[in-house]
GROMACS .gro file of C-alpha atoms in nm:
model
  364
    1UNK     CA    1   0.000   0.000   0.000
    2UNK     CA    2   0.292   0.237   0.062
    3UNK     CA    3   0.403   0.187  -0.297
    4UNK     CA    4   0.055   0.272  -0.419
    5UNK     CA    5   0.038   0.589  -0.212
    6UNK     CA    6   0.385   0.698  -0.326
    7UNK     CA    7   0.298   0.639  -0.691
    8UNK     CA    8  -0.021   0.844  -0.654
    9UNK     CA    9   0.167   1.123  -0.481
   10UNK     CA   10   0.425   1.139  -0.763
   11UNK     CA   11   0.168   1.124  -1.042
   12UNK     CA   12   0.172   1.408  -1.296
   13UNK     CA   13  -0.187   1.330  -1.396
   14UNK     CA   14  -0.448   1.527  -1.205
   15UNK     CA   15  -0.809   1.418  -1.267
   16UNK     CA   16  -1.086   1.579  -1.069
   17UNK     CA   17  -1.135   1.477  -0.707
   18UNK     CA   18  -1.454   1.295  -0.800
   19UNK     CA   19  -1.276   1.100  -1.075
   20UNK     CA   20  -0.982   1.026  -0.849
   21UNK     CA   21  -1.212   0.880  -0.585
   22UNK     CA   22  -1.383   0.667  -0.853
   23UNK     CA   23  -1.045   0.533  -0.958
   24UNK     CA   24  -0.918   0.477  -0.605
   25UNK     CA   25  -1.225   0.277  -0.501
   26UNK     CA   26  -1.164   0.044  -0.795
   27UNK     CA   27  -0.794   0.006  -0.723
   28UNK     CA   28  -0.648   0.237  -0.988
   29UNK     CA   29  -0.405   0.528  -0.969
   30UNK     CA   30  -0.461   0.856  -1.148
   31UNK     CA   31  -0.185   0.772  -1.396
   32UNK     CA   32  -0.377   0.464  -1.508
   33UNK     CA   33  -0.670   0.681  -1.608
   34UNK     CA   34  -0.452   0.833  -1.877
   35UNK     CA   35  -0.324   0.497  -2.003
   36UNK     CA   36  -0.621   0.259  -1.982
   37UNK     CA   37  -0.977   0.273  -2.114
   38UNK     CA   38  -1.137   0.282  -1.770
   39UNK     CA   39  -1.513   0.295  -1.762
   40UNK     CA   40  -1.774   0.122  -1.549
   41UNK     CA   41  -1.811  -0.143  -1.820
   42UNK     CA   42  -1.439  -0.200  -1.883
   43UNK     CA   43  -1.233  -0.153  -1.565
   44UNK     CA   44  -1.282  -0.510  -1.441
   45UNK     CA   45  -1.092  -0.641  -1.746
   46UNK     CA   46  -0.774  -0.467  -1.629
   47UNK     CA   47  -0.537  -0.581  -1.358
   48UNK     CA   48  -0.569  -0.285  -1.120
   49UNK     CA   49  -0.279  -0.104  -0.958
   50UNK     CA   50  -0.384  -0.245  -0.620
   51UNK     CA   51  -0.381  -0.597  -0.761
   52UNK     CA   52  -0.042  -0.541  -0.921
   53UNK     CA   53   0.131  -0.368  -0.625
   54UNK     CA   54  -0.018  -0.584  -0.350
   55UNK     CA   55  -0.149  -0.916  -0.483
   56UNK     CA   56   0.086  -1.007  -0.769
   57UNK     CA   57   0.373  -0.965  -0.522
   58UNK     CA   58   0.245  -1.276  -0.346
   59UNK     CA   59   0.223  -1.508  -0.649
   60UNK     CA   60   0.577  -1.646  -0.631
   61UNK     CA   61   0.581  -1.660  -0.251
   62UNK     CA   62   0.920  -1.717  -0.094
   63UNK     CA   63   1.061  -1.803  -0.437
   64UNK     CA   64   1.025  -1.442  -0.551
   65UNK     CA   65   1.379  -1.406  -0.417
   66UNK     CA   66   1.497  -1.619  -0.712
   67UNK     CA   67   1.411  -1.321  -0.935
   68UNK     CA   68   1.453  -1.021  -0.707
   69UNK     CA   69   1.809  -1.122  -0.623
   70UNK     CA   70   1.983  -1.080  -0.957
   71UNK     CA   71   2.288  -1.285  -0.863
   72UNK     CA   72   2.070  -1.575  -0.749
   73UNK     CA   73   1.871  -1.550  -1.072
   74UNK     CA   74   2.198  -1.562  -1.267
   75UNK     CA   75   2.272  -1.893  -1.094
   76UNK     CA   76   1.920  -2.027  -1.154
   77UNK     CA   77   1.973  -1.975  -1.529
   78UNK     CA   78   2.305  -2.162  -1.531
   79UNK     CA   79   2.161  -2.451  -1.744
   80UNK     CA   80   2.093  -2.188  -2.012
   81UNK     CA   81   2.439  -2.034  -2.005
   82UNK     CA   82   2.430  -1.910  -2.363
   83UNK     CA   83   2.119  -1.704  -2.277
   84UNK     CA   84   2.266  -1.537  -1.969
   85UNK     CA   85   2.453  -1.210  -1.961
   86UNK     CA   86   2.806  -1.231  -1.822
   87UNK     CA   87   2.841  -1.121  -1.460
   88UNK     CA   88   3.207  -1.047  -1.389
   89UNK     CA   89   3.176  -0.973  -1.020
   90UNK     CA   90   2.990  -0.814  -0.731
   91UNK     CA   91   3.078  -0.513  -0.518
   92UNK     CA   92   3.011  -0.568  -0.149
   93UNK     CA   93   3.153  -0.410   0.168
   94UNK     CA   94   3.412  -0.223  -0.035
   95UNK     CA   95   3.545  -0.540  -0.196
   96UNK     CA   96   3.518  -0.698  -0.539
   97UNK     CA   97   3.402  -1.060  -0.557
   98UNK     CA   98   3.451  -1.243  -0.887
   99UNK     CA   99   3.147  -1.430  -1.021
  100UNK     CA  100   3.212  -1.582  -1.363
  101UNK     CA  101   3.502  -1.377  -1.496
  102UNK     CA  102   3.701  -1.692  -1.567
  103UNK     CA  103   3.456  -1.822  -1.827
  104UNK     CA  104   3.374  -1.546  -2.076
  105UNK     CA  105   3.085  -1.620  -2.316
  106UNK     CA  106   3.103  -1.668  -2.688
  107UNK     CA  107   2.841  -1.448  -2.841
  108UNK     CA  108   2.650  -1.531  -3.160
  109UNK     CA  109   2.645  -1.226  -3.384
  110UNK     CA  110   2.411  -1.116  -3.661
  111UNK     CA  111   2.633  -1.295  -3.909
  112UNK     CA  112   2.571  -1.626  -3.735
  113UNK     CA  113   2.930  -1.690  -3.628
  114UNK     CA  114   3.038  -1.732  -3.269
  115UNK     CA  115   3.279  -1.455  -3.177
  116UNK     CA  116   3.580  -1.528  -2.960
  117UNK     CA  117   3.572  -1.405  -2.599
  118UNK     CA  118   3.696  -1.050  -2.563
  119UNK     CA  119   4.063  -1.025  -2.471
  120UNK     CA  120   4.077  -0.915  -2.112
  121UNK     CA  121   4.238  -0.952  -1.776
  122UNK     CA  122   4.217  -1.291  -1.605
  123UNK     CA  123   4.058  -1.214  -1.269
  124UNK     CA  124   4.140  -1.424  -0.964
  125UNK     CA  125   3.850  -1.573  -0.774
  126UNK     CA  126   3.961  -1.419  -0.445
  127UNK     CA  127   3.823  -1.086  -0.335
  128UNK     CA  128   4.022  -0.765  -0.324
  129UNK     CA  129   3.976  -0.445  -0.129
  130UNK     CA  130   4.066  -0.236  -0.435
  131UNK     CA  131   3.720  -0.276  -0.589
  132UNK     CA  132   3.721   0.050  -0.783
  133UNK     CA  133   4.044  -0.036  -0.962
  134UNK     CA  134   3.913  -0.380  -1.056
  135UNK     CA  135   3.608  -0.218  -1.217
  136UNK     CA  136   3.821   0.044  -1.393
  137UNK     CA  137   4.054  -0.224  -1.529
  138UNK     CA  138   3.762  -0.431  -1.656
  139UNK     CA  139   3.597  -0.124  -1.811
  140UNK     CA  140   3.917  -0.029  -1.991
  141UNK     CA  141   3.944  -0.385  -2.123
  142UNK     CA  142   3.582  -0.407  -2.238
  143UNK     CA  143   3.503  -0.048  -2.332
  144UNK     CA  144   3.155  -0.073  -2.176
  145UNK     CA  145   3.008  -0.224  -1.861
  146UNK     CA  146   2.678  -0.229  -1.675
  147UNK     CA  147   2.667  -0.182  -1.299
  148UNK     CA  148   2.333  -0.285  -1.153
  149UNK     CA  149   2.204  -0.322  -0.800
  150UNK     CA  150   2.162  -0.688  -0.711
  151UNK     CA  151   1.813  -0.627  -0.573
  152UNK     CA  152   1.493  -0.475  -0.713
  153UNK     CA  153   1.391  -0.382  -1.065
  154UNK     CA  154   1.216  -0.117  -1.267
  155UNK     CA  155   1.533   0.011  -1.436
  156UNK     CA  156   1.643   0.205  -1.129
  157UNK     CA  157   1.996   0.186  -0.992
  158UNK     CA  158   2.148   0.087  -1.326
  159UNK     CA  159   2.467   0.253  -1.451
  160UNK     CA  160   2.570   0.216  -1.817
  161UNK     CA  161   2.945   0.285  -1.815
  162UNK     CA  162   3.165   0.370  -2.114
  163UNK     CA  163   3.540   0.427  -2.132
  164UNK     CA  164   3.611   0.751  -2.321
  165UNK     CA  165   3.921   0.942  -2.429
  166UNK     CA  166   3.883   1.199  -2.150
  167UNK     CA  167   3.747   0.986  -1.866
  168UNK     CA  168   3.426   0.786  -1.841
  169UNK     CA  169   3.059   0.827  -1.926
  170UNK     CA  170   2.801   0.695  -1.683
  171UNK     CA  171   2.452   0.702  -1.830
  172UNK     CA  172   2.455   1.052  -1.983
  173UNK     CA  173   2.704   1.209  -1.742
  174UNK     CA  174   3.080   1.262  -1.777
  175UNK     CA  175   3.308   1.143  -1.496
  176UNK     CA  176   3.678   1.200  -1.441
  177UNK     CA  177   3.885   0.904  -1.328
  178UNK     CA  178   3.867   1.014  -0.965
  179UNK     CA  179   3.493   1.076  -0.983
  180UNK     CA  180   3.429   0.736  -1.135
  181UNK     CA  181   3.636   0.556  -0.872
  182UNK     CA  182   3.448   0.745  -0.603
  183UNK     CA  183   3.116   0.638  -0.756
  184UNK     CA  184   3.220   0.273  -0.766
  185UNK     CA  185   3.359   0.283  -0.413
  186UNK     CA  186   3.017   0.394  -0.286
  187UNK     CA  187   2.821   0.112  -0.451
  188UNK     CA  188   2.696  -0.165  -0.225
  189UNK     CA  189   2.586  -0.504  -0.359
  190UNK     CA  190   2.614  -0.406  -0.723
  191UNK     CA  191   2.685  -0.652  -1.002
  192UNK     CA  192   2.952  -0.577  -1.259
  193UNK     CA  193   2.808  -0.705  -1.586
  194UNK     CA  194   2.911  -0.727  -1.949
  195UNK     CA  195   2.734  -0.488  -2.182
  196UNK     CA  196   2.508  -0.695  -2.409
  197UNK     CA  197   2.537  -0.579  -2.769
  198UNK     CA  198   2.195  -0.580  -2.929
  199UNK     CA  199   2.143  -0.697  -3.285
  200UNK     CA  200   2.081  -0.483  -3.591
  201UNK     CA  201   1.701  -0.496  -3.562
  202UNK     CA  202   1.689  -0.336  -3.217
  203UNK     CA  203   1.969  -0.093  -3.304
  204UNK     CA  204   1.782   0.026  -3.613
  205UNK     CA  205   1.478   0.126  -3.404
  206UNK     CA  206   1.688   0.349  -3.178
  207UNK     CA  207   2.065   0.306  -3.137
  208UNK     CA  208   2.118   0.511  -2.819
  209UNK     CA  209   1.956   0.266  -2.574
  210UNK     CA  210   1.932  -0.108  -2.517
  211UNK     CA  211   1.587  -0.195  -2.655
  212UNK     CA  212   1.442  -0.491  -2.471
  213UNK     CA  213   1.157  -0.736  -2.508
  214UNK     CA  214   0.940  -0.765  -2.197
  215UNK     CA  215   0.774  -1.107  -2.198
  216UNK     CA  216   0.543  -1.225  -1.921
  217UNK     CA  217   0.517  -1.599  -1.864
  218UNK     CA  218   0.268  -1.776  -1.638
  219UNK     CA  219   0.266  -2.140  -1.531
  220UNK     CA  220  -0.063  -2.319  -1.593
  221UNK     CA  221  -0.083  -2.579  -1.316
  222UNK     CA  222  -0.386  -2.741  -1.479
  223UNK     CA  223  -0.217  -2.804  -1.813
  224UNK     CA  224   0.124  -2.837  -1.641
  225UNK     CA  225   0.295  -2.602  -1.881
  226UNK     CA  226   0.404  -2.240  -1.902
  227UNK     CA  227   0.253  -1.997  -2.149
  228UNK     CA  228   0.324  -1.645  -2.263
  229UNK     CA  229   0.058  -1.405  -2.139
  230UNK     CA  230   0.184  -1.092  -2.317
  231UNK     CA  231   0.492  -0.952  -2.487
  232UNK     CA  232   0.605  -0.604  -2.587
  233UNK     CA  233   0.910  -0.447  -2.748
  234UNK     CA  234   1.037  -0.154  -2.542
  235UNK     CA  235   1.223   0.102  -2.751
  236UNK     CA  236   1.414   0.395  -2.611
  237UNK     CA  237   1.371   0.758  -2.715
  238UNK     CA  238   1.550   1.085  -2.645
  239UNK     CA  239   1.317   1.122  -2.347
  240UNK     CA  240   1.392   0.784  -2.190
  241UNK     CA  241   1.765   0.754  -2.276
  242UNK     CA  242   1.990   0.596  -2.162
  243UNK     CA  243   1.721   0.333  -2.089
  244UNK     CA  244   1.407   0.221  -2.272
  245UNK     CA  245   1.158   0.252  -1.985
  246UNK     CA  246   0.799   0.324  -2.089
  247UNK     CA  247   0.724   0.529  -1.777
  248UNK     CA  248   1.020   0.753  -1.859
  249UNK     CA  249   0.906   0.823  -2.215
  250UNK     CA  250   1.011   0.513  -2.410
  251UNK     CA  251   0.792   0.334  -2.661
  252UNK     CA  252   0.597   0.014  -2.595
  253UNK     CA  253   0.500  -0.183  -2.904
  254UNK     CA  254   0.284  -0.494  -2.866
  255UNK     CA  255   0.416  -0.824  -3.007
  256UNK     CA  256   0.182  -1.067  -3.179
  257UNK     CA  257   0.249  -1.389  -2.987
  258UNK     CA  258   0.212  -1.607  -3.297
  259UNK     CA  259   0.396  -1.407  -3.561
  260UNK     CA  260   0.624  -1.170  -3.370
  261UNK     CA  261   0.477  -0.871  -3.553
  262UNK     CA  262   0.493  -0.534  -3.379
  263UNK     CA  263   0.200  -0.301  -3.333
  264UNK     CA  264   0.234   0.078  -3.313
  265UNK     CA  265   0.446   0.219  -3.031
  266UNK     CA  266   0.268   0.374  -2.734
  267UNK     CA  267   0.443   0.661  -2.556
  268UNK     CA  268   0.329   0.853  -2.247
  269UNK     CA  269   0.330   1.229  -2.313
  270UNK     CA  270   0.415   1.506  -2.070
  271UNK     CA  271   0.049   1.543  -1.967
  272UNK     CA  272   0.026   1.169  -1.892
  273UNK     CA  273  -0.175   1.082  -2.203
  274UNK     CA  274  -0.063   0.825  -2.456
  275UNK     CA  275   0.065   0.904  -2.803
  276UNK     CA  276   0.083   0.636  -3.073
  277UNK     CA  277   0.362   0.606  -3.329
  278UNK     CA  278   0.380   0.388  -3.639
  279UNK     CA  279   0.741   0.500  -3.681
  280UNK     CA  280   0.997   0.597  -3.421
  281UNK     CA  281   0.949   0.964  -3.321
  282UNK     CA  282   1.326   1.035  -3.327
  283UNK     CA  283   1.472   0.808  -3.595
  284UNK     CA  284   1.172   0.765  -3.826
  285UNK     CA  285   1.241   0.391  -3.837
  286UNK     CA  286   0.926   0.177  -3.890
  287UNK     CA  287   0.774   0.017  -3.582
  288UNK     CA  288   0.420  -0.091  -3.669
  289UNK     CA  289   0.420  -0.408  -3.882
  290UNK     CA  290   0.788  -0.495  -3.827
  291UNK     CA  291   0.878  -0.854  -3.731
  292UNK     CA  292   1.098  -0.954  -3.437
  293UNK     CA  293   1.376  -1.160  -3.601
  294UNK     CA  294   1.368  -1.526  -3.499
  295UNK     CA  295   1.058  -1.480  -3.285
  296UNK     CA  296   0.956  -1.848  -3.298
  297UNK     CA  297   1.294  -1.957  -3.161
  298UNK     CA  298   1.287  -1.688  -2.893
  299UNK     CA  299   0.937  -1.791  -2.786
  300UNK     CA  300   1.023  -2.163  -2.776
  301UNK     CA  301   1.346  -2.112  -2.581
  302UNK     CA  302   1.185  -1.878  -2.330
  303UNK     CA  303   0.904  -2.126  -2.266
  304UNK     CA  304   1.167  -2.394  -2.208
  305UNK     CA  305   1.336  -2.167  -1.954
  306UNK     CA  306   1.002  -2.088  -1.786
  307UNK     CA  307   0.931  -2.462  -1.765
  308UNK     CA  308   1.265  -2.518  -1.594
  309UNK     CA  309   1.162  -2.247  -1.346
  310UNK     CA  310   0.811  -2.383  -1.286
  311UNK     CA  311   0.856  -2.328  -0.911
  312UNK     CA  312   0.842  -1.956  -0.999
  313UNK     CA  313   0.508  -1.941  -1.184
  314UNK     CA  314   0.502  -1.568  -1.268
  315UNK     CA  315   0.798  -1.408  -1.446
  316UNK     CA  316   0.851  -1.086  -1.637
  317UNK     CA  317   1.154  -1.152  -1.859
  318UNK     CA  318   1.368  -0.872  -2.002
  319UNK     CA  319   1.538  -0.992  -2.319
  320UNK     CA  320   1.780  -0.834  -2.565
  321UNK     CA  321   1.772  -0.975  -2.918
  322UNK     CA  322   2.137  -1.009  -3.017
  323UNK     CA  323   2.111  -1.162  -3.366
  324UNK     CA  324   1.891  -1.216  -3.668
  325UNK     CA  325   1.788  -1.579  -3.610
  326UNK     CA  326   1.649  -1.597  -3.258
  327UNK     CA  327   1.967  -1.525  -3.061
  328UNK     CA  328   1.904  -1.341  -2.736
  329UNK     CA  329   2.023  -1.279  -2.384
  330UNK     CA  330   1.811  -1.247  -2.071
  331UNK     CA  331   1.934  -0.943  -1.882
  332UNK     CA  332   1.683  -0.948  -1.596
  333UNK     CA  333   1.362  -1.101  -1.464
  334UNK     CA  334   1.091  -0.956  -1.242
  335UNK     CA  335   0.868  -1.124  -0.985
  336UNK     CA  336   0.583  -0.872  -1.015
  337UNK     CA  337   0.643  -0.684  -1.341
  338UNK     CA  338   0.487  -0.347  -1.410
  339UNK     CA  339   0.179  -0.373  -1.627
  340UNK     CA  340   0.114  -0.025  -1.767
  341UNK     CA  341   0.340  -0.082  -2.067
  342UNK     CA  342   0.153  -0.413  -2.124
  343UNK     CA  343  -0.207  -0.310  -2.063
  344UNK     CA  344  -0.176   0.011  -2.265
  345UNK     CA  345  -0.236  -0.231  -2.555
  346UNK     CA  346  -0.544  -0.387  -2.395
  347UNK     CA  347  -0.661  -0.542  -2.067
  348UNK     CA  348  -0.487  -0.861  -1.959
  349UNK     CA  349  -0.798  -1.011  -1.801
  350UNK     CA  350  -0.976  -1.019  -2.137
  351UNK     CA  351  -0.771  -1.336  -2.205
  352UNK     CA  352  -0.947  -1.626  -2.029
  353UNK     CA  353  -0.628  -1.823  -1.964
  354UNK     CA  354  -0.463  -1.520  -1.808
  355UNK     CA  355  -0.772  -1.449  -1.598
  356UNK     CA  356  -0.778  -1.809  -1.472
  357UNK     CA  357  -0.413  -1.782  -1.369
  358UNK     CA  358  -0.473  -1.463  -1.175
  359UNK     CA  359  -0.787  -1.610  -1.016
  360UNK     CA  360  -0.605  -1.927  -0.906
  361UNK     CA  361  -0.322  -1.720  -0.756
  362UNK     CA  362  -0.558  -1.490  -0.565
  363UNK     CA  363  -0.495  -1.173  -0.765
  364UNK     CA  364  -0.857  -1.130  -0.875
   0.00000   0.00000   0.00000
């Protein structure tokens, strides 16, 4: 409930008091009024903000930690090593702890060939107190790194780091060497991760951000199989950069679950309303009608992964497409994913299988 109240307090949408009370009694925030088609005859088809913030949190029970702890999730996905992002180490208590720096991945590129691991420093498994220097050395070897907090989601507490000629760039800010070391020294329980290079399809939409697929899987305990409830392609813009978050101004394009075809991109405007784009508003690249490359392979592999994680029945996967024939990496997973970027394309509960899942898990 605290999360709900904080979200309402920070909302830039200001409906009338009467409308706000109507929304609140039905479990919705003011921001949802601008995104969803909420009327007396339609609101029950949407997963409400109350249901999302309070009830979906409970679906995975104690096993939600398998997703909320990013290092643990990295270990859970070990059988699917080629689909994981590389985690070099973790920063904790002022020290650097190596994770899988000894076994760099071979990435499959758009051309279909497996590239050799990047030449870099062989890191010992033991920890060192000079954590900042270890990160600097790795960044200078790789050129780019991602530092992300080991807990929580939503795109917060993520630093995209780039080695430059005159220092370092962190997200959109310039850092001197001393400033960057000071930043790293102050990070607690952050993972030091390889930057996942997206394929040409995602780069063509908007090259300045990683552009991810958000795919929600649910486990049907009647049919004893996972299924995909919804999928979108999140695409960054000048407003959302350096990330692709919908709530920060990025695009959300629906994905046809059978064909992988994109719909038009939805984008929240400054007044909280939604604008729709058939082409990218900054690059002019087509969005509506484009096909996710290798979608059938992505869908099949992700369902296999969800099946292996059947003890975690509700997962919001964040995926970067790295090639042209279904190659991808999972960069994160969420135990109770945000739904505005999903339901802007239509209410989830209109799908009977999705509704049954939420009913069986006590969400609605």
